[in-house]
Each structure stands twice: as structure tokens, then as C-alpha cells.
Short mmCIF file of C-alpha atoms in Angstrom, two decimals:
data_model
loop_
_atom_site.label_atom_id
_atom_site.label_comp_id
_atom_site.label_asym_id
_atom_site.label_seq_id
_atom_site.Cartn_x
_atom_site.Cartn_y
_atom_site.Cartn_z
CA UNK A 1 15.00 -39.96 -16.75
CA UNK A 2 12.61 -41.53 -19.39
CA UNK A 3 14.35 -39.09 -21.84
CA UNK A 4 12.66 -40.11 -25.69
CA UNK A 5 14.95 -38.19 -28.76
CA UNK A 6 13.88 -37.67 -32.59
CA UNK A 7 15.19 -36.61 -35.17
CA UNK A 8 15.23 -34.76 -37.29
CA UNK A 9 13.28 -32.27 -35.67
CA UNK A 10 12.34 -30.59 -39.09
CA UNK A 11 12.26 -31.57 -42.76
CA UNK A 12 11.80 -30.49 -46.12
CA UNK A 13 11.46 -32.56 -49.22
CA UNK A 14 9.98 -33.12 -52.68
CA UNK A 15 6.89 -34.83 -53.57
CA UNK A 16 7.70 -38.39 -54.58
CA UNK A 17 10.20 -38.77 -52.02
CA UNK A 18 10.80 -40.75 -48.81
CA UNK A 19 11.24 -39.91 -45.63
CA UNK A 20 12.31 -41.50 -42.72
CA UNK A 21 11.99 -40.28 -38.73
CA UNK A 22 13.52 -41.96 -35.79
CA UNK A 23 12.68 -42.24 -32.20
CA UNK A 24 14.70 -43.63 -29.86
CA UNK A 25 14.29 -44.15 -25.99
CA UNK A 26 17.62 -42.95 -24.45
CA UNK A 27 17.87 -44.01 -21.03
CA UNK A 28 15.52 -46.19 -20.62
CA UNK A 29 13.65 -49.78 -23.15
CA UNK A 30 10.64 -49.29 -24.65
CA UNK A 31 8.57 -52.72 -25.83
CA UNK A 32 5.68 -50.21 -26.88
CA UNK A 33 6.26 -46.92 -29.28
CA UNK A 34 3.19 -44.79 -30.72
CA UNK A 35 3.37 -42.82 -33.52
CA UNK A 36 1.01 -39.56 -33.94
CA UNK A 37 -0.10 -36.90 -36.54
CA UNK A 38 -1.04 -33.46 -35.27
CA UNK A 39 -1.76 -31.14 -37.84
CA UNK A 40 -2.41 -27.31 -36.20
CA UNK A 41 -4.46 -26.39 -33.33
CA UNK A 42 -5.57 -30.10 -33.57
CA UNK A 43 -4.93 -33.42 -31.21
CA UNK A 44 -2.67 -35.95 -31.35
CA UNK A 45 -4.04 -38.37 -33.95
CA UNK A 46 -2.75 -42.05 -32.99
CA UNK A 47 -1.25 -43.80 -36.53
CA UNK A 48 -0.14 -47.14 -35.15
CA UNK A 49 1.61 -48.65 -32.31
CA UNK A 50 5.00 -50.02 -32.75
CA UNK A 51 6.20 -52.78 -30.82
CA UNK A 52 9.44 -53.88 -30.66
CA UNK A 53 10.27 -57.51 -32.80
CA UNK A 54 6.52 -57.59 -34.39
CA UNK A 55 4.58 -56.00 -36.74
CA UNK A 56 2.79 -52.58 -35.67
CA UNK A 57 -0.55 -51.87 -35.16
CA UNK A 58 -2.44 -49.51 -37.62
CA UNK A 59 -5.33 -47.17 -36.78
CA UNK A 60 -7.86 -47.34 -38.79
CA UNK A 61 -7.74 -45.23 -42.15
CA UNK A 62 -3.79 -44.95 -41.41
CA UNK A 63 -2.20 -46.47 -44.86
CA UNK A 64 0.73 -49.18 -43.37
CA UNK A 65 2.49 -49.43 -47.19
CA UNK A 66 2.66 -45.35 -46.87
CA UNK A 67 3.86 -45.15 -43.29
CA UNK A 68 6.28 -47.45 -42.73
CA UNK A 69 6.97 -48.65 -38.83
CA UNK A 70 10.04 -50.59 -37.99
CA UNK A 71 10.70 -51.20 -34.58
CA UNK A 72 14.19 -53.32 -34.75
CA UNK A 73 15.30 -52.77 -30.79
CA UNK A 74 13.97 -52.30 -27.47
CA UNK A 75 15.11 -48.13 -28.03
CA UNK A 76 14.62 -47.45 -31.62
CA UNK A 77 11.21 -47.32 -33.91
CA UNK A 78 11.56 -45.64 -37.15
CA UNK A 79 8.67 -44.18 -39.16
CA UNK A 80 9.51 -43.71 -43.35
CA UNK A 81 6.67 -41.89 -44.66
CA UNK A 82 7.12 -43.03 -48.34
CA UNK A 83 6.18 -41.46 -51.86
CA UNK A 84 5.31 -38.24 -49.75
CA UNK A 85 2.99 -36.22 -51.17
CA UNK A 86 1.92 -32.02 -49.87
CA UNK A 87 -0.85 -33.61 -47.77
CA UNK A 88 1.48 -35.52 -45.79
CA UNK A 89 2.89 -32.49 -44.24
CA UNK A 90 2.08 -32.40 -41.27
CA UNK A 91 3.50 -32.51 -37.37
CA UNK A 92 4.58 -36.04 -36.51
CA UNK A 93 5.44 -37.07 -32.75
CA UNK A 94 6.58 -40.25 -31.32
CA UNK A 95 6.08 -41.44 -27.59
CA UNK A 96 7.57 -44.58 -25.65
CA UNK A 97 5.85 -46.32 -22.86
CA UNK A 98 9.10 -48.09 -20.26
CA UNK A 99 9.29 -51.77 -20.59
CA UNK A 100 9.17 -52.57 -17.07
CA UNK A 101 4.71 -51.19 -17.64
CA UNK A 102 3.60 -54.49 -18.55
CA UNK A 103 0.43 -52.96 -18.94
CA UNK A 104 -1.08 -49.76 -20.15
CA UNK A 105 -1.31 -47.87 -17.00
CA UNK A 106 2.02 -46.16 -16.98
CA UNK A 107 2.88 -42.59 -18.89
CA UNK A 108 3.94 -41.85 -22.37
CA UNK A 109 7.08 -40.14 -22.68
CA UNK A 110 7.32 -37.64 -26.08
CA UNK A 111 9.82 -37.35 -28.52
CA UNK A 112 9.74 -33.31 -29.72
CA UNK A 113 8.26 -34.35 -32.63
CA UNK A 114 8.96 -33.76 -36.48
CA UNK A 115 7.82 -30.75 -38.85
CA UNK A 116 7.53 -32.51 -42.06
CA UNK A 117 6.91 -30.12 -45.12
CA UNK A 118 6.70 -31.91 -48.44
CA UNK A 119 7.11 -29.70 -51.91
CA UNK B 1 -11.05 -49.15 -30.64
CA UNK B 2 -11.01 -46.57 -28.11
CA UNK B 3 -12.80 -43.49 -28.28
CA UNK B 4 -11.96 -40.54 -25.98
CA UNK B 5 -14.31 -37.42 -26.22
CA UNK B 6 -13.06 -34.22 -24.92
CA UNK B 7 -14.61 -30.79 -23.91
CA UNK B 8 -14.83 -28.04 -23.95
CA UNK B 9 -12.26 -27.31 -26.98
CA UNK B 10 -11.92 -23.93 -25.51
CA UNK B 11 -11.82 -22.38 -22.04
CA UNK B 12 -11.00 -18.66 -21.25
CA UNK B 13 -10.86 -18.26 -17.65
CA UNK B 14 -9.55 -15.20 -15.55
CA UNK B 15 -6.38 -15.12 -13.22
CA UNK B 16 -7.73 -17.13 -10.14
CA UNK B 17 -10.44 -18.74 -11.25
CA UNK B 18 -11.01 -22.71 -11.64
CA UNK B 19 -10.77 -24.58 -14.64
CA UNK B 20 -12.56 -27.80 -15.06
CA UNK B 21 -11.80 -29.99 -18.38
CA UNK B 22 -13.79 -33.29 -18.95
CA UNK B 23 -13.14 -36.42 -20.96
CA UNK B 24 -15.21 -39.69 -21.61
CA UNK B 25 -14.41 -42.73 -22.93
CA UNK B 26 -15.57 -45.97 -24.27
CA UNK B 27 -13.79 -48.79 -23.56
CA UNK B 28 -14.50 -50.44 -19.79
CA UNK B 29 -11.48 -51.73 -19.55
CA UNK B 30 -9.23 -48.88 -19.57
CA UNK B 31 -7.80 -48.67 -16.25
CA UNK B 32 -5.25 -45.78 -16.82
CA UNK B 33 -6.18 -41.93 -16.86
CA UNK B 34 -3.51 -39.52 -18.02
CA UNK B 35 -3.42 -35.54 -18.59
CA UNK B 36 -0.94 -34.11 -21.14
CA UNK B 37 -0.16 -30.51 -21.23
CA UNK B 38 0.91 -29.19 -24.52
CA UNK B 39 2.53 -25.13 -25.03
CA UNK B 40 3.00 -24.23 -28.85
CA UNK B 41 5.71 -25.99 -31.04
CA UNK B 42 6.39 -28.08 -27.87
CA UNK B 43 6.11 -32.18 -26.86
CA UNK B 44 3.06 -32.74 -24.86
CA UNK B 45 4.28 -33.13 -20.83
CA UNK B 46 2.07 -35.38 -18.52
CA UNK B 47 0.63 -33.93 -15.53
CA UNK B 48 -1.56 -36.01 -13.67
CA UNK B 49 -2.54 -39.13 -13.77
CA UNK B 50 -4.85 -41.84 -12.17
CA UNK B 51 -5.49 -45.25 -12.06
CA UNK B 52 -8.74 -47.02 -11.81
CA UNK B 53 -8.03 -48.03 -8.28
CA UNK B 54 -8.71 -44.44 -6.96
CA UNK B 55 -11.23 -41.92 -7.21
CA UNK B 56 -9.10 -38.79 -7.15
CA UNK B 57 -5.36 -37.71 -7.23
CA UNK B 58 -4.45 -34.35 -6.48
CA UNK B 59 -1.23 -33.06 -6.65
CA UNK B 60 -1.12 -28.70 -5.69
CA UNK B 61 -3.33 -27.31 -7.98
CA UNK B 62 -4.10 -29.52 -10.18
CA UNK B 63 -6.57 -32.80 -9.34
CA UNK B 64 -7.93 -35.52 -11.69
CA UNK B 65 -11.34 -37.41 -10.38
CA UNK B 66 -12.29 -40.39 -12.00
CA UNK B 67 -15.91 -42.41 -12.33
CA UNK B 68 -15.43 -45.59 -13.57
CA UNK B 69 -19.68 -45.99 -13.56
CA UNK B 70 -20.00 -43.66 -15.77
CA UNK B 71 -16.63 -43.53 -17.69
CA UNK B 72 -15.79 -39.74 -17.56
CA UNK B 73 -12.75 -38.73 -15.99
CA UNK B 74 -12.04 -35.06 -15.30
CA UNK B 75 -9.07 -31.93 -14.72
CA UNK B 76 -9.58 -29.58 -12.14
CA UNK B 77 -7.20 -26.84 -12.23
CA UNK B 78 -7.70 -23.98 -9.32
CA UNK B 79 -6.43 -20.69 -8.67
CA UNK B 80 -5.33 -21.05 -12.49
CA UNK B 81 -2.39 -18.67 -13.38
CA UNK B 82 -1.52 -17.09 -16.81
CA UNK B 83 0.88 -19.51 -17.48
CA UNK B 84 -1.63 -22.26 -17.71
CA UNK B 85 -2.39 -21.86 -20.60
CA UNK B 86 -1.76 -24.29 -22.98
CA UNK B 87 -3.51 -27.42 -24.66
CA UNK B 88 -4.82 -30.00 -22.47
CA UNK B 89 -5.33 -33.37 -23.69
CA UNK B 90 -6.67 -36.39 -21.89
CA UNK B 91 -6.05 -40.04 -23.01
CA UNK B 92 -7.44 -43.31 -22.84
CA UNK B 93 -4.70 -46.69 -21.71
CA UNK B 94 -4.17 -47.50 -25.00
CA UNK B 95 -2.61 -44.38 -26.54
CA UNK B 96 -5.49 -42.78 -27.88
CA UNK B 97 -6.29 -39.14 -27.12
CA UNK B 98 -9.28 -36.40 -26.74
CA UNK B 99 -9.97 -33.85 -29.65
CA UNK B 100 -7.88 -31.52 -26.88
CA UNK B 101 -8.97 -27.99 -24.92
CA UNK B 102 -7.00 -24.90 -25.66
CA UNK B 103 -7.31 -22.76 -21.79
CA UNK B 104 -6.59 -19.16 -22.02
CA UNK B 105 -6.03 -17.73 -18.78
CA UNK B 106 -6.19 -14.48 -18.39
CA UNK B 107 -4.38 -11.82 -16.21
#
């Protein structure tokens, strides 16, 4: 169980483009989602934290008109990076915390992340 | 926010051995104390995990102890095997991770 799927798993497009990644939580709801940058033989860098029928929550220095969070249902947040530029390539991962953890103290569960390469 | 220190970055250890990785963090409330083991091009995968109610978990070879004084939590890992090795990551309640600690264990 506590299976979290997005896609697409890799991507390449032009500068000046937009691009949008889904996660969704398949068998289970998710009020929380958290969306992270890795960039190579680096950590998981926290951008925001969606939640589900609200605004999300940016991390400092993370730009929200660039990255784009919409989390419409209890199972899907969606993460449009937009105008993308070279130095927004980069590894981006999603992870969903169940509904039922009212409270932090329960585990993320990972999406396989997304290989964006911008030209 | 949150800040979650992690070291060391990098830990070569020998077939057998222990492995000890140890994280800090800032905020006092934080009462929930994952471990995330990532392998290359892969999705991190918890491991452990603890809650401030507790002191220690251990679960085969791997055990998490936790001081709430002092606000370090750390990864024991014993009789460490080559396939081990991976990236280690801690992380704080809310979602916010250590810098990470790549363990080469070798045969």
C-alpha cells in the first residue's frame, strides 16, 4: 500500500516553455503533498508543501509564480514549472503523507521523481 | 523553519563494520524522526523511524536513538553489508531534510 505515481518520469523541453508534473496518491488520500528539488549527489531540497483545497506553502527563496502547485483533490498535486529556463533542470520528486496522520509524525511516501532537462 | 544538519556527508566503512550517521535539528517541537534510504536514479525508501515518545527503535540491523535534550537523533547500522550503500537522509516532522551521507561499504 501507500503506493504515490508521477509522471512523466522524464522530460525534455525548450527554454520558454512550461511544464507541468503530476503526483498522485493511488491507493490511499493525501491532505499533505511536498514537492522537492535534488540536483546530483545533493539532498532533497523542500520547494513547498501542497495541501489539498488551499494554497501551498513556499520555502523560502522557492519562486511560487515560477513553480506552480495545484492541489485540486485529496490524490492529485500538480507542479507546472513555467517559462523554464536551463537552470531549472534539475531532479524533481514528490511525496504524500496519508490523510488519516493528522499530524506530522507519520512517513512520506515518494513518487519516482521527474528528470527535467530544459534546452 | 526547520533546519536539519547532517553528517558525515561521506562514510566508507568495510564489510562488517558499524556505521553510525547523525542528524540535529532545530525546531523543539518536532516529534517525528525518519531515515530515508536513497540508491542512484531511485525514490528515497524509509527505513526507520521514531517518535519522540521513545528513546530507541531497532529493527535487525538497523536502530535509530533519539535525544530530545539535546535534539540530535542518530542511525546505527551494524554488521553493514555491501549493499548498504546508498544515500542516507534524515528528516525533520515537517518535510525538511539533512544535506544527506553517501556510505560506501566495502567488501
Amino acid at each position: 500500500g501507500a503506493v504515490v505515481s508521477q509522471h512523466p518520469s522524464w522530460v525534455i523541453c525548450k527554454s520558454g516553455t512550461s511544464v507541468k508534473i503530476e503526483c498522485r496518491s493511488l491507493d490511499f488520500q493525501a491532505t499533505t503533498m511536498f514537492w522537492y528539488r535534488q540536483f546530483p549527489k545533493q539532498s532533497l531540497m523542500l520547494m513547498a508543501t501542497s495541501n489539498e483545497g488551499s494554497k501551498a506553502t513556499y520555502e523560502q527563496g522557492v519562486e511560487k509564480d515560477k513553480f506552480l502547485i495545484n492541489h485540486a483533490s485529496l490524490t492529485l498535486s500538480t507542479l507546472t514549472v513555467t517559462s523554464a529556463h536551463p537552470e531549472d533542470s534539475s531532479f524533481y520528486i514528490c511525496s504524500a503523507r496519508h490523510r488519516v496522520a493528522s499530524t506530522y509524525n507519520s512517513p512520506l511516501h515518494f513518487g519516482n521523481g521527474t528528470r527535467l532537462t530544459v534546452t | 523553519g526547520e533546519n536539519v544538519e547532517q553528517h558525515p556527508s561521506t562514510l566508507s566503512v568495510q564489510e562488517g563494520d558499524s556505521a553510525v550517521i547523525k542528524c540535529t535539528y532545530s525546531d523543539s517541537a518536532s516529534n517525528y524522526f525518519p531515515w530515508y534510504k536513497q540508491e542512484l536514479g531511485k525514490r528515497p525508501q524509509l527505513i526507520i523511524d521514531i517518535r519522540s515518545n521513545v528513546g530507541e527503535k531497532k529493527d535487525q540491523r538497523i536502530a535509530v536513538t533519539l535525544n530530545k535534550t539535546a535534539k540530535h537523533f542518530s542511525l546505527h547500522i551494524t554488521e553493514t553489508q555491501p549493499e548498504d550503500s546508498a544515500v542516507y537522509f534524515c528528516a525533520a516532522w515537517k518535510g525538511v531534510f539533512g544535506t544527506g551521507t553517501r556510505l560506501l561499504v566495502s567488501p
